[in-house]
CSV table of C-alpha atoms in Angstrom, one decimal:
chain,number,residue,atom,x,y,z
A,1,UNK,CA,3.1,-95.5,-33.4
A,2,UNK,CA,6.3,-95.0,-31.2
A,3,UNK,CA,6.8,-94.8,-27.3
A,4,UNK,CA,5.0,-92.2,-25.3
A,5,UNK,CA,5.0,-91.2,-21.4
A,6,UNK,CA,1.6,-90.3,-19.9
A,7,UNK,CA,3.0,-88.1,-17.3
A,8,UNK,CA,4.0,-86.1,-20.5
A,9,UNK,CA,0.9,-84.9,-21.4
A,10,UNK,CA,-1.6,-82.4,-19.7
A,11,UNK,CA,-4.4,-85.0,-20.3
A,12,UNK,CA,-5.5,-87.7,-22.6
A,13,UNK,CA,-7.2,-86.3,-25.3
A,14,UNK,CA,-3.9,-84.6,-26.3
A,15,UNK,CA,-1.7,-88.2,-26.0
A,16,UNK,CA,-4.4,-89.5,-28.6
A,17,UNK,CA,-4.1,-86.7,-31.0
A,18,UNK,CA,-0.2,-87.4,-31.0
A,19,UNK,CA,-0.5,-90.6,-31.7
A,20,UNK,CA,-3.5,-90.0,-34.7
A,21,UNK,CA,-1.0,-88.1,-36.4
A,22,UNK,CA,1.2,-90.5,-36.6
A,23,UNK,CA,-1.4,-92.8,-38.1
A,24,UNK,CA,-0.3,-93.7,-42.0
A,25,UNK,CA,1.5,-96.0,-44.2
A,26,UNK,CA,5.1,-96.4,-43.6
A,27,UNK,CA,8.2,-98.2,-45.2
A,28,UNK,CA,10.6,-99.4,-43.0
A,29,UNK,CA,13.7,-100.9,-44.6
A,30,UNK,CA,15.6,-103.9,-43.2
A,31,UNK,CA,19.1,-102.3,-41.9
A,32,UNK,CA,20.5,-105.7,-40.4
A,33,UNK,CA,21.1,-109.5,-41.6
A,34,UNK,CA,21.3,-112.1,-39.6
A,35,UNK,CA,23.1,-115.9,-40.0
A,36,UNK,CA,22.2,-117.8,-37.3
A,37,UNK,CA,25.2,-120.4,-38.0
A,38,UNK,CA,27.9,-119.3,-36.6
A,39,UNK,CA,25.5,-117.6,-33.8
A,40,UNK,CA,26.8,-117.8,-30.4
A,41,UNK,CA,22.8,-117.4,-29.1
A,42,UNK,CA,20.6,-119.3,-31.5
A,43,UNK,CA,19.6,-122.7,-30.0
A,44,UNK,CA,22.1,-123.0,-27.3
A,45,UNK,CA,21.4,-124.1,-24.3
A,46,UNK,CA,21.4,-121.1,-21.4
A,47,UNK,CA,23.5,-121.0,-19.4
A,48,UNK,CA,23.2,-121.3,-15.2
A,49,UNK,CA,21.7,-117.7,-15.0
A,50,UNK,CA,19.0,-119.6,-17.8
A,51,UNK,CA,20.4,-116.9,-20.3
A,52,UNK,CA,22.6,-117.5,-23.4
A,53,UNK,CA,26.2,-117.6,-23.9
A,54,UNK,CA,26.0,-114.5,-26.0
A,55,UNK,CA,23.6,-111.6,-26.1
A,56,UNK,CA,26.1,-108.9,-26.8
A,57,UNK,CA,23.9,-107.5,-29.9
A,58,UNK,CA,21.2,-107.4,-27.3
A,59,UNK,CA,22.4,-105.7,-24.4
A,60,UNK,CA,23.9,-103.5,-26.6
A,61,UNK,CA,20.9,-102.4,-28.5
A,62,UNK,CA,19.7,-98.7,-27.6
A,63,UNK,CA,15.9,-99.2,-28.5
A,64,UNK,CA,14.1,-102.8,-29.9
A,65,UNK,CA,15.8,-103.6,-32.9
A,66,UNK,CA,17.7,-106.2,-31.2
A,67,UNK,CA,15.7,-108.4,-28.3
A,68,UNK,CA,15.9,-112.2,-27.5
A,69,UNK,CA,13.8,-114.6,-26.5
A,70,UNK,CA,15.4,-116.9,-23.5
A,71,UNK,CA,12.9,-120.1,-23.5
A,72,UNK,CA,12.9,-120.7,-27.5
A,73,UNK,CA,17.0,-119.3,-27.4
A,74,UNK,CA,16.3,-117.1,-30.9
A,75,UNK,CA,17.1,-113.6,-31.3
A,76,UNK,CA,14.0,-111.2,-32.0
A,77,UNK,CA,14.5,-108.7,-34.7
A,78,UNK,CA,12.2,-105.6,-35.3
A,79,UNK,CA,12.5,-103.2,-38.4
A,80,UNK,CA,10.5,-100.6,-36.9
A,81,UNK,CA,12.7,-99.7,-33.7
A,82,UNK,CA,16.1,-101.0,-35.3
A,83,UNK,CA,17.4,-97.4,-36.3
A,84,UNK,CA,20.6,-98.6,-38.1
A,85,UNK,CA,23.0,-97.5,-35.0
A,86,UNK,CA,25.7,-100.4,-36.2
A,87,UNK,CA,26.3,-101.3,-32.3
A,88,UNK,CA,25.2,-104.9,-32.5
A,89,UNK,CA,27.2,-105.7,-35.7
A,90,UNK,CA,30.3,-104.3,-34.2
A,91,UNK,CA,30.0,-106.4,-31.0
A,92,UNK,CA,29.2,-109.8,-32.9
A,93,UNK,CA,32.1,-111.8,-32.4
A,94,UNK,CA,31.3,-114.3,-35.0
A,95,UNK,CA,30.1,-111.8,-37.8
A,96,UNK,CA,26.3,-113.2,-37.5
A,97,UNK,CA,25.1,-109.9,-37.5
A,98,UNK,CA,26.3,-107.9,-40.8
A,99,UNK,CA,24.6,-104.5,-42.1
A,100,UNK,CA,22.5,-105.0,-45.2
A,101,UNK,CA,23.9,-103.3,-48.1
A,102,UNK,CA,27.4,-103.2,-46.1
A,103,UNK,CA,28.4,-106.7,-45.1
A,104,UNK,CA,32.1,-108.5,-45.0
A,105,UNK,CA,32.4,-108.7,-48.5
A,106,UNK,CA,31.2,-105.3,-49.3
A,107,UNK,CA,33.3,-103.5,-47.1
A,108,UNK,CA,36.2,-104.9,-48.6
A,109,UNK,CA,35.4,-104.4,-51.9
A,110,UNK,CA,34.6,-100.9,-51.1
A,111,UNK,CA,38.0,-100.8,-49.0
A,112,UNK,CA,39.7,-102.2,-52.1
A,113,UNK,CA,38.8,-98.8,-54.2
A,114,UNK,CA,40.9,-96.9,-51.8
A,115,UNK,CA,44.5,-98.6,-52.8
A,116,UNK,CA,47.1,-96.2,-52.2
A,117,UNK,CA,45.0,-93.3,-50.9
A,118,UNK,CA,44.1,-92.6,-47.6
A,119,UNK,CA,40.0,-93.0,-46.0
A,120,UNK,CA,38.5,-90.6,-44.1
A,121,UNK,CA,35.9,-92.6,-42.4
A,122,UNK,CA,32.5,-90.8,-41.7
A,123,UNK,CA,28.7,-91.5,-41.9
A,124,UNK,CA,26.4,-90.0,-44.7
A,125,UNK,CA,24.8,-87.2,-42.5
A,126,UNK,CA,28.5,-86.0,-41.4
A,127,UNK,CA,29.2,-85.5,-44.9
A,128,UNK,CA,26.8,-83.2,-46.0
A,129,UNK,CA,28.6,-80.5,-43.3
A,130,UNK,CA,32.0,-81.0,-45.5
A,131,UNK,CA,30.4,-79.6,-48.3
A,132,UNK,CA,33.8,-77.2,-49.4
A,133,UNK,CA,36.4,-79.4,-47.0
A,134,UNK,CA,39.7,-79.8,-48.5
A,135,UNK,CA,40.3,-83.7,-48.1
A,136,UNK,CA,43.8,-82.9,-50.0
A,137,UNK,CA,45.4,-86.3,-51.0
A,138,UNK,CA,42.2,-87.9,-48.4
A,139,UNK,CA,39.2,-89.5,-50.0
A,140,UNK,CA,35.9,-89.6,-47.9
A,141,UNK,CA,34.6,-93.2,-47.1
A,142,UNK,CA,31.2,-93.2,-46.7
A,143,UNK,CA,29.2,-95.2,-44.4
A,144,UNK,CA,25.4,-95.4,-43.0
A,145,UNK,CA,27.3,-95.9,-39.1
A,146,UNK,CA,30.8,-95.4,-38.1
A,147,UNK,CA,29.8,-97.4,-34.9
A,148,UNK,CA,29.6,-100.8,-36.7
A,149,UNK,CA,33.0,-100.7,-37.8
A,150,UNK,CA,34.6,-103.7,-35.2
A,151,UNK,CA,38.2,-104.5,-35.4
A,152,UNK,CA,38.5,-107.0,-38.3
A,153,UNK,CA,36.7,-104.2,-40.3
A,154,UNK,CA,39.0,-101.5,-39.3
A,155,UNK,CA,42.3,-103.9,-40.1
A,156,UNK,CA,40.6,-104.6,-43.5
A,157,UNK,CA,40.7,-100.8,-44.7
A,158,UNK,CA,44.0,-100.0,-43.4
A,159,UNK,CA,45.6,-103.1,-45.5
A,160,UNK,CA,43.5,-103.0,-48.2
A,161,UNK,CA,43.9,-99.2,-48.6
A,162,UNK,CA,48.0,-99.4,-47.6
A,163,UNK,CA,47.5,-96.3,-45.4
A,164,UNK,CA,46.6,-95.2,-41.9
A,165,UNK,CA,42.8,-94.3,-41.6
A,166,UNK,CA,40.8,-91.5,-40.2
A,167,UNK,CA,37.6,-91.8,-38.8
A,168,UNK,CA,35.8,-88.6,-38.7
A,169,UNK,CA,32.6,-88.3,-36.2
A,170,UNK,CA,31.1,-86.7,-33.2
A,171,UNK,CA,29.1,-90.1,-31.5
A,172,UNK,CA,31.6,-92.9,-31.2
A,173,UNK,CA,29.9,-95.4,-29.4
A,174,UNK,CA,32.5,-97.3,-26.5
A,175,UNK,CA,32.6,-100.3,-28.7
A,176,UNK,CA,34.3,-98.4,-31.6
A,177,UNK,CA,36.4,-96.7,-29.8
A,178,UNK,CA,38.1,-99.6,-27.4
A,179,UNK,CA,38.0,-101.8,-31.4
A,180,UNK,CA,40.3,-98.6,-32.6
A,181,UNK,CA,42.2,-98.9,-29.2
A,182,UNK,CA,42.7,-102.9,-29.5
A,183,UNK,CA,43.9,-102.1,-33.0
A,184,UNK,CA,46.0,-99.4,-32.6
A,185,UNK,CA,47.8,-101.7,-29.8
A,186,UNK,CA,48.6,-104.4,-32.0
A,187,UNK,CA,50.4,-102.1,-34.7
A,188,UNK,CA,52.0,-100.1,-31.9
A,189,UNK,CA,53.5,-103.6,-30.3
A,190,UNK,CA,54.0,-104.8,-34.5
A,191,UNK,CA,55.1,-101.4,-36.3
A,192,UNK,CA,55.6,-98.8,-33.6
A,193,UNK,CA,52.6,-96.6,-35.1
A,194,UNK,CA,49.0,-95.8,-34.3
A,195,UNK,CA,47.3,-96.4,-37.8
A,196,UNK,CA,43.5,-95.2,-36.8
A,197,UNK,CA,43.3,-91.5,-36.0
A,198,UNK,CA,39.5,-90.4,-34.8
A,199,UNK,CA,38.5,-86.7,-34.5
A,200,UNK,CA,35.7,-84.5,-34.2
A,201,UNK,CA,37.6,-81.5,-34.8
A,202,UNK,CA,37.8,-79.8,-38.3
A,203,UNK,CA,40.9,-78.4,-37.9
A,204,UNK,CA,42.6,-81.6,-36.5
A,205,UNK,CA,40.6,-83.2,-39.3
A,206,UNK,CA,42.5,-81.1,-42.3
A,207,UNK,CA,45.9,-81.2,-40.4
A,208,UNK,CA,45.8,-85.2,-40.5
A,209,UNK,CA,44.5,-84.9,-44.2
A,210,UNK,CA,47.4,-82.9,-44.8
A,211,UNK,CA,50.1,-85.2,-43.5
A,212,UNK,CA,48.8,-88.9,-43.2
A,213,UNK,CA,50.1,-90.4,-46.7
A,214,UNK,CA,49.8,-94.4,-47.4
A,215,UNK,CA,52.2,-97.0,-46.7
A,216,UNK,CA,52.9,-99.9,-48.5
A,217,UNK,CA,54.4,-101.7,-45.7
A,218,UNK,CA,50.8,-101.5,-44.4
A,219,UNK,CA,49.3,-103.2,-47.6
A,220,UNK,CA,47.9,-106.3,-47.9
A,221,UNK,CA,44.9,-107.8,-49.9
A,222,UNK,CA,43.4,-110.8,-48.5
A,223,UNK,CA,40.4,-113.0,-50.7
A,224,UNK,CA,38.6,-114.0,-48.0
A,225,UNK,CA,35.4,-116.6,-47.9
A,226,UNK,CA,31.8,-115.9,-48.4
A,227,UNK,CA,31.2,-118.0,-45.5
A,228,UNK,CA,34.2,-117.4,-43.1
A,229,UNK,CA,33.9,-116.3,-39.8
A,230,UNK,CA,34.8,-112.8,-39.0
A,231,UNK,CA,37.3,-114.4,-36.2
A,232,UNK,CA,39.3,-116.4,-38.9
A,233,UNK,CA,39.7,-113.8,-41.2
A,234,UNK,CA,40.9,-111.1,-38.8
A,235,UNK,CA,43.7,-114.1,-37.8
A,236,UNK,CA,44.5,-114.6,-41.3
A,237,UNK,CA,44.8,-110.2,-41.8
A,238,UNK,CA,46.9,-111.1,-38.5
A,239,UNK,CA,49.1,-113.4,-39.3
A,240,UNK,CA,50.3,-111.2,-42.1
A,241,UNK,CA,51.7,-108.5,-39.4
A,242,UNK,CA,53.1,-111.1,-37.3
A,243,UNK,CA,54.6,-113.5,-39.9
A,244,UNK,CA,57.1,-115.4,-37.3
A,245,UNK,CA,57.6,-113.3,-35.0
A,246,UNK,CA,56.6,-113.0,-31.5
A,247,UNK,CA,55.5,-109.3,-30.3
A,248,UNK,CA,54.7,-110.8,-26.9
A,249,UNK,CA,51.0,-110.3,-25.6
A,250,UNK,CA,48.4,-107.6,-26.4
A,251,UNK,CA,46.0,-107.2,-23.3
A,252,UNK,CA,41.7,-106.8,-23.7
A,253,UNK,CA,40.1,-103.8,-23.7
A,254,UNK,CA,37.2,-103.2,-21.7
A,255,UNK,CA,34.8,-104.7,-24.8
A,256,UNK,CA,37.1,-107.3,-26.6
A,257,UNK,CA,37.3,-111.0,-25.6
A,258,UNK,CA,40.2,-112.7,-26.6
A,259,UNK,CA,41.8,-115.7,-24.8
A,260,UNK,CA,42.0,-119.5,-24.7
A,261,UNK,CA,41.0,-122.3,-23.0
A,262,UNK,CA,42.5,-124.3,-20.5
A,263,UNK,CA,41.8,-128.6,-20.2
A,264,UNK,CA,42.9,-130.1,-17.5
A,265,UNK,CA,44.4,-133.5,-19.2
A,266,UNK,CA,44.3,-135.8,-16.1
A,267,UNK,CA,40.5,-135.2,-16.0
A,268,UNK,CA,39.5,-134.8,-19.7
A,269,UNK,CA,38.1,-138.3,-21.2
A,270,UNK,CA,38.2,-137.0,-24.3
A,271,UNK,CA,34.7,-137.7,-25.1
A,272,UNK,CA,34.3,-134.4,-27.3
A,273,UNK,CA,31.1,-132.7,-26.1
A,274,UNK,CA,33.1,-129.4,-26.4
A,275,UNK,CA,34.2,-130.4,-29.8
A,276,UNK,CA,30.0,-130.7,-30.5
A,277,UNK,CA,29.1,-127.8,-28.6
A,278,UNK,CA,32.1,-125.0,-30.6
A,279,UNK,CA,30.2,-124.1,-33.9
A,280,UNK,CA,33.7,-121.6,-34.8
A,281,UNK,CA,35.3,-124.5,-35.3
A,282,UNK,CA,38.2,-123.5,-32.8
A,283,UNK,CA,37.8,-126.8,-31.3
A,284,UNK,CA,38.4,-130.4,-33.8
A,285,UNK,CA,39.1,-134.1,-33.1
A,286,UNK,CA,42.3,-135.3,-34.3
A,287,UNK,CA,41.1,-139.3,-35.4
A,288,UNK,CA,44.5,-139.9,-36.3
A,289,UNK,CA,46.4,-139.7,-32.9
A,290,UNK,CA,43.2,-139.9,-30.6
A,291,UNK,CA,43.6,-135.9,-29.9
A,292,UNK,CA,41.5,-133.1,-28.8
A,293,UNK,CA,42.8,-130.1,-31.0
A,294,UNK,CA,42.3,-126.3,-30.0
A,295,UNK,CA,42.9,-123.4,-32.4
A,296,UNK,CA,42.9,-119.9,-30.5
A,297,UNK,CA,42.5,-117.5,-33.2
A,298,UNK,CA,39.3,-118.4,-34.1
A,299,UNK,CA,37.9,-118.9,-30.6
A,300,UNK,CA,35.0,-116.0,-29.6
A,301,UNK,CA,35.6,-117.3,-25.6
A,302,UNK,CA,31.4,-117.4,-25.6
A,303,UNK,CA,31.9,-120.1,-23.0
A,304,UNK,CA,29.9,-123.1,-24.2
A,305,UNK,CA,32.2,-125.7,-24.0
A,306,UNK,CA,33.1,-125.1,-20.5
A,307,UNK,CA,29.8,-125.9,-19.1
A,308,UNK,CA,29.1,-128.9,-21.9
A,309,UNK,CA,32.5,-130.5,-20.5
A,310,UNK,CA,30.6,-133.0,-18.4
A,311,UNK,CA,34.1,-133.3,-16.1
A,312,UNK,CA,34.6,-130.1,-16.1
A,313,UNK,CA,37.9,-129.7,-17.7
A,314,UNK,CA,37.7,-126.7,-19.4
A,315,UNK,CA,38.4,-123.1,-18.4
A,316,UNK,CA,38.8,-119.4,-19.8
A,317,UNK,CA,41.7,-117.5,-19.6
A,318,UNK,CA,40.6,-114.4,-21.2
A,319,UNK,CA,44.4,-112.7,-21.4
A,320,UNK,CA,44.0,-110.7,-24.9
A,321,UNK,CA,45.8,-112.3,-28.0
A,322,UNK,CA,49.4,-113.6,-28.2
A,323,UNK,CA,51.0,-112.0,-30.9
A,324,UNK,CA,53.0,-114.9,-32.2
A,325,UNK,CA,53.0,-117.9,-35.1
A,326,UNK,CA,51.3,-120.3,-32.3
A,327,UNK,CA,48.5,-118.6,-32.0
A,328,UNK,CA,47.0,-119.7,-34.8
A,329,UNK,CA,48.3,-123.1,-35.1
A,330,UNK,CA,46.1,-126.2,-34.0
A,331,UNK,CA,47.3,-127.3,-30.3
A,332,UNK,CA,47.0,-130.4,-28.7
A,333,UNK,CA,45.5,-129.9,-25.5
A,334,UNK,CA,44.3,-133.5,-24.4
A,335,UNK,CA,45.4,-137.0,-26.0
A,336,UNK,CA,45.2,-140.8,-24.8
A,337,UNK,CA,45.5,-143.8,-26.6
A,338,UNK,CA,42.3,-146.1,-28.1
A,339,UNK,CA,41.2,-149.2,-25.9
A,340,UNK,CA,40.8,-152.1,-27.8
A,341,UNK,CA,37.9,-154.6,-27.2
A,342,UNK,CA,39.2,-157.5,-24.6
A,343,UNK,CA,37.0,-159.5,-27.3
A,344,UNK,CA,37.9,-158.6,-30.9
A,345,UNK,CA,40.6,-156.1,-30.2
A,346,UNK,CA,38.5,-153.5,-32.2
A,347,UNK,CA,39.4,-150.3,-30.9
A,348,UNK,CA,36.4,-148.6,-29.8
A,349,UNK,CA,36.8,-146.1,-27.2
A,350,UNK,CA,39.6,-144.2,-25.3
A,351,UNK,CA,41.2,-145.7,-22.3
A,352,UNK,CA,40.2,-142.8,-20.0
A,353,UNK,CA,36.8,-143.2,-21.0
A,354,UNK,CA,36.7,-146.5,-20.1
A,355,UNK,CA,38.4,-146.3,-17.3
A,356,UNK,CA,35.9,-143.7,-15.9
A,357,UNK,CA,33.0,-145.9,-16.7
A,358,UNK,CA,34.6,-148.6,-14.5
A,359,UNK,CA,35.3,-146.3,-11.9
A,360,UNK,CA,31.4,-146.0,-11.7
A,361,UNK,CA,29.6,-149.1,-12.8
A,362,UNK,CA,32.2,-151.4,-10.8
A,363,UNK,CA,30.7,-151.0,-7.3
A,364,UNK,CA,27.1,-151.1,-9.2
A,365,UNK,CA,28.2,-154.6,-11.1
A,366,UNK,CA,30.0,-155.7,-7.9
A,367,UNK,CA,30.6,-159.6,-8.5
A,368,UNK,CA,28.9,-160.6,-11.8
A,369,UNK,CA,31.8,-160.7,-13.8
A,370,UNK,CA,29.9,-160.7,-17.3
A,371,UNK,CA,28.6,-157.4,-16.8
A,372,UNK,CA,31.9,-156.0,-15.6
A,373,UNK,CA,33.3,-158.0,-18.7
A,374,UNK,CA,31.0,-156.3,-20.8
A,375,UNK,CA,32.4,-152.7,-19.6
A,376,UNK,CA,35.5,-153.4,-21.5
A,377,UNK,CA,33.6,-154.5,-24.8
A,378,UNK,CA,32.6,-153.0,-28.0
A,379,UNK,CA,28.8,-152.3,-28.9
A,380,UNK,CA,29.0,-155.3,-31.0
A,381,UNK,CA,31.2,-157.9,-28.4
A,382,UNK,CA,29.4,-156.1,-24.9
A,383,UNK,CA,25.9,-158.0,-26.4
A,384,UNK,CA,27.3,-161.2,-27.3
A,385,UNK,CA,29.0,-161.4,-23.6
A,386,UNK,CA,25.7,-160.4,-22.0
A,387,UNK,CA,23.3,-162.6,-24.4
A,388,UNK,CA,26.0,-165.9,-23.4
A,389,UNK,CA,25.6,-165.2,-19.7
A,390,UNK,CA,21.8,-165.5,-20.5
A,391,UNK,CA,21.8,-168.6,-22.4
A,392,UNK,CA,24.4,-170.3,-19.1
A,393,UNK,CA,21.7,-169.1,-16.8
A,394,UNK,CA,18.8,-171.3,-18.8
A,395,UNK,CA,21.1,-174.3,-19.2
C-alpha cells in the first residue's frame, strides 16, 4: 500500500481513495540473498550499546528492505520496500549479502566475457539513453545497480577483463565511490595508474572510450570458491599485485575498514574465546606450538573478539591495509608453553592459564593444600586428589 503523510492531503476521504487505487495483486521479486554464515550480525551477542557488531546493510538501507531485530540478533528482510538500490551488498564486508541473479560467481563469470576489451559499467535504465553511443573499442556491462559494486567486485573486472574500467552513472551512492577511491589507491601506490574512471558526462564518456585500451599487465584470472568469503578472495586478487613487494601502507577511506588487531601477550591466557567468537576465520589455534594465530587479510575489524577477550587483550588498529607479503601470512600474536599435570604429567592446559586461576582461587583455597593441589591437575587427576582428601577425612 506504501507510506503516506496525512498533512498531505486536504482531508481523509482523498488519503483513502489513494490508497484504494493502489489495492491489487502484485509480484514483488526477491532482489537480495542472504547467508547468514559468515554474517557479522546474525546471533551475535550485542555489543555495550545492546546493538550488533555489524549493521552496515542496515544503516545503510534508504527505505525497509534491510531492518534488524536487536533482542533475537537476525536481520529482517522485506521484498516489498527493498527497491534493489545495491547499497547493503556493497557495504557487507563478509559478502553475506549478494544480489540475486548477480552474486560473486556471476559477476566473474560475466567479468570473464570481457577479456581483452574494456567495460563500461552502467545500470539497465542508463542504457536505454545510449541508444546510438559509439562505445568504439568499449563494451557496455550491464548491471541492475552500479552502487553494489564494492571493492573486491571492482578488482575482479579490471583483472579479469585486463583493462581499466569505466563506470558510467549519474547516482553514485558514497559507498561506491570511496570503494573506487580505496581501489584506485592501491594501483596508484602498485602501478602508478588510476584504473576506474566514473563519469556522468557523455562527452567525457566517448573521450575515455576512445583512449582507454586493455592491459595485460592488469590481467589476472582467479578460480575462486563457491563458499569463500569476499575478504579472502579480494586478498588472494591482492596478492597478485603485490607479489613480494612492499608498497608501504594504503590508508581507509571514510567507508572501508581495514586494520588488525593488537593482543597484548603478557595478559592473553590464550584461552581462545576470540578464536570461537571470529567466524572469517582470521583468527586460528596453532595445536602444534600452543599459538594464537592472526591472519589480517581476511579480518572485517567487526570487533567481536575484542569484547569476548575476557582479559581484555585485544584491540583495533584500524590503519587501512599494508601492501606487503605479510599481510596475508598467519602471525603469531600470543604463545606459551603447555602445563603438564603435577600428577600424570598430561599436558592439559597452558601455563598462563593456570597461573591465572591460581592467582584467583589461592586466597579463596587459602590453607587446604588438596584443593590448591587440585588447581594444578588435569580433569581426570583434579578428582582423584579431591575424592582421596575425602576418603582421609572419614578415616
Amino acid at each position: 500500500m506504501g507510506i503516506e503523510t496525512v498533512s498531505d492531503y486536504d482531508d481523509g476521504f482523498e488519503l483513502l481513495k489513494t490508497l484504494d487505487s493502489r489495492i491489487g495483486e502484485y509480484v514483488y521479486q526477491r532482489k537480495i540473498n542472504y547467508d547468514p554464515d559468515h554474517c557479522q550480525y546474525f546471533h551475535r551477542r550485542p555489543n555495550k550499546n545492546q546493538e550488533g557488531y555489524c549493521h552496515r546493510c542496515a544503516d545503510v538501507c534508504p527505505t525497509f528492505g534491510v531492518g534488524k531485530d536487536d533482542s533475537l540478533m537476525e536481520l529482517i528482510f522485506s521484498k516489498i520496500d527493498c527497491i534493489g538500490c545495491g547499497n547493503c551488498v556493497n557495504v557487507c564486508p563478509s559478502g553475506s549479502l549478494q544480489r540475486d541473479g548477480y552474486d560473486k560467481e556471476a559477476i566473474v563469470e560475466i567479468a570473464k566475457l570481457y577479456k581483452n576489451k574494456t567495460p563500461v559499467v552502467m545500470d539497465f535504465d542508463t542504457f536505454e539513453t545510449l541508444e546510438e553511443f559509439d562505445f568504439y573499442s568499449c563494451i557496455p556491462l550491464l548491471l541492475p545497480q552500479v552502487n553494489l559494486l564494492n571493492e573486491m567486485y571492482l578488482m575482479t573486472l579490471i583483472q579479469e577483463s585486463g583493462s581499466e574500467i569505466i563506470i558510467f552513472t549519474k547516482n553514485p551512492s558514497e559507498n561506491l565511490l570511496e570503494s573506487i577511491k580505496l581501489v584506485n589507491n592501491i594501483y596508484d601506490c602498485i602501478h602508478n595508474i588510476k584504473p576506474i574512471h566514473i563519469t556522468e558526462e557523455i562527452k567525457a564518456l566517448s573521450d575515455l572510450c576512445d583512449t582507454l585500451k586493455p592491459n595485460k599487465n592488469l590481467s589476472y584470472t582467479y578460480a575462486q570458491n563457491q563458499r569463500e568469503a569476499l575478504r579472502d578472495i579480494f586478498a588472494q586478487r591482492l596478492m597478485f599485485l603485490i607479489k613480494n613487494n612492499d608498497y608501504g601502507i594504503v590508508k581507509n577511506t571514510q567507508t572501508s575498514h581495514y586494520g588488525e588487531i593488537i593482543i597484548n601477550q603478557n595478559t592473553c591466557t590464550l584461552c581462545m574465546s576470540c578464536v570461537g567468537a571470529c567466524n572469517v576465520k582470521s583468527l586460528s589455534s596453532n595445536a602444534s606450538n600452543f599459538s594464537l594465530q592472526f591472519n589480517p587479510s581476511s579480518c572485517t575489524t567487526c570487533g567481536y573478539c575484542v569484547d569476548s577477550c575476557p582479559e581484555n587483550a585485544i584491540s583495533l588498529d584500524l590503519y587501512g591495509i599494508s601492501l606487503s607479503p605479510s599481510w596475508f601470512e598467519n602471525k603469531t600474536m600470543a604463545q606459551d608453553k603447555m602445563f603438564e599435570c603435577i600428577e600424570c604429567s598430561k599436558p592439559f592446559a597452558t601455563t598462563k592459564s593456570i597461573e591465572k586461576i591460581k592467582s584467583i582461587m589461592l586466597p579463596i583455597f587459602k590453607d587446604d593444600t588438596a584443593k590448591i593441589r587440585s588447581l594444578e591437575c588435569c580433569p581426570d587427576c583434579k578428582v582423584k586428589v579431591m575424592f582421596e582428601k575425602n576418603i582421609e577425612a572419614f578415616i
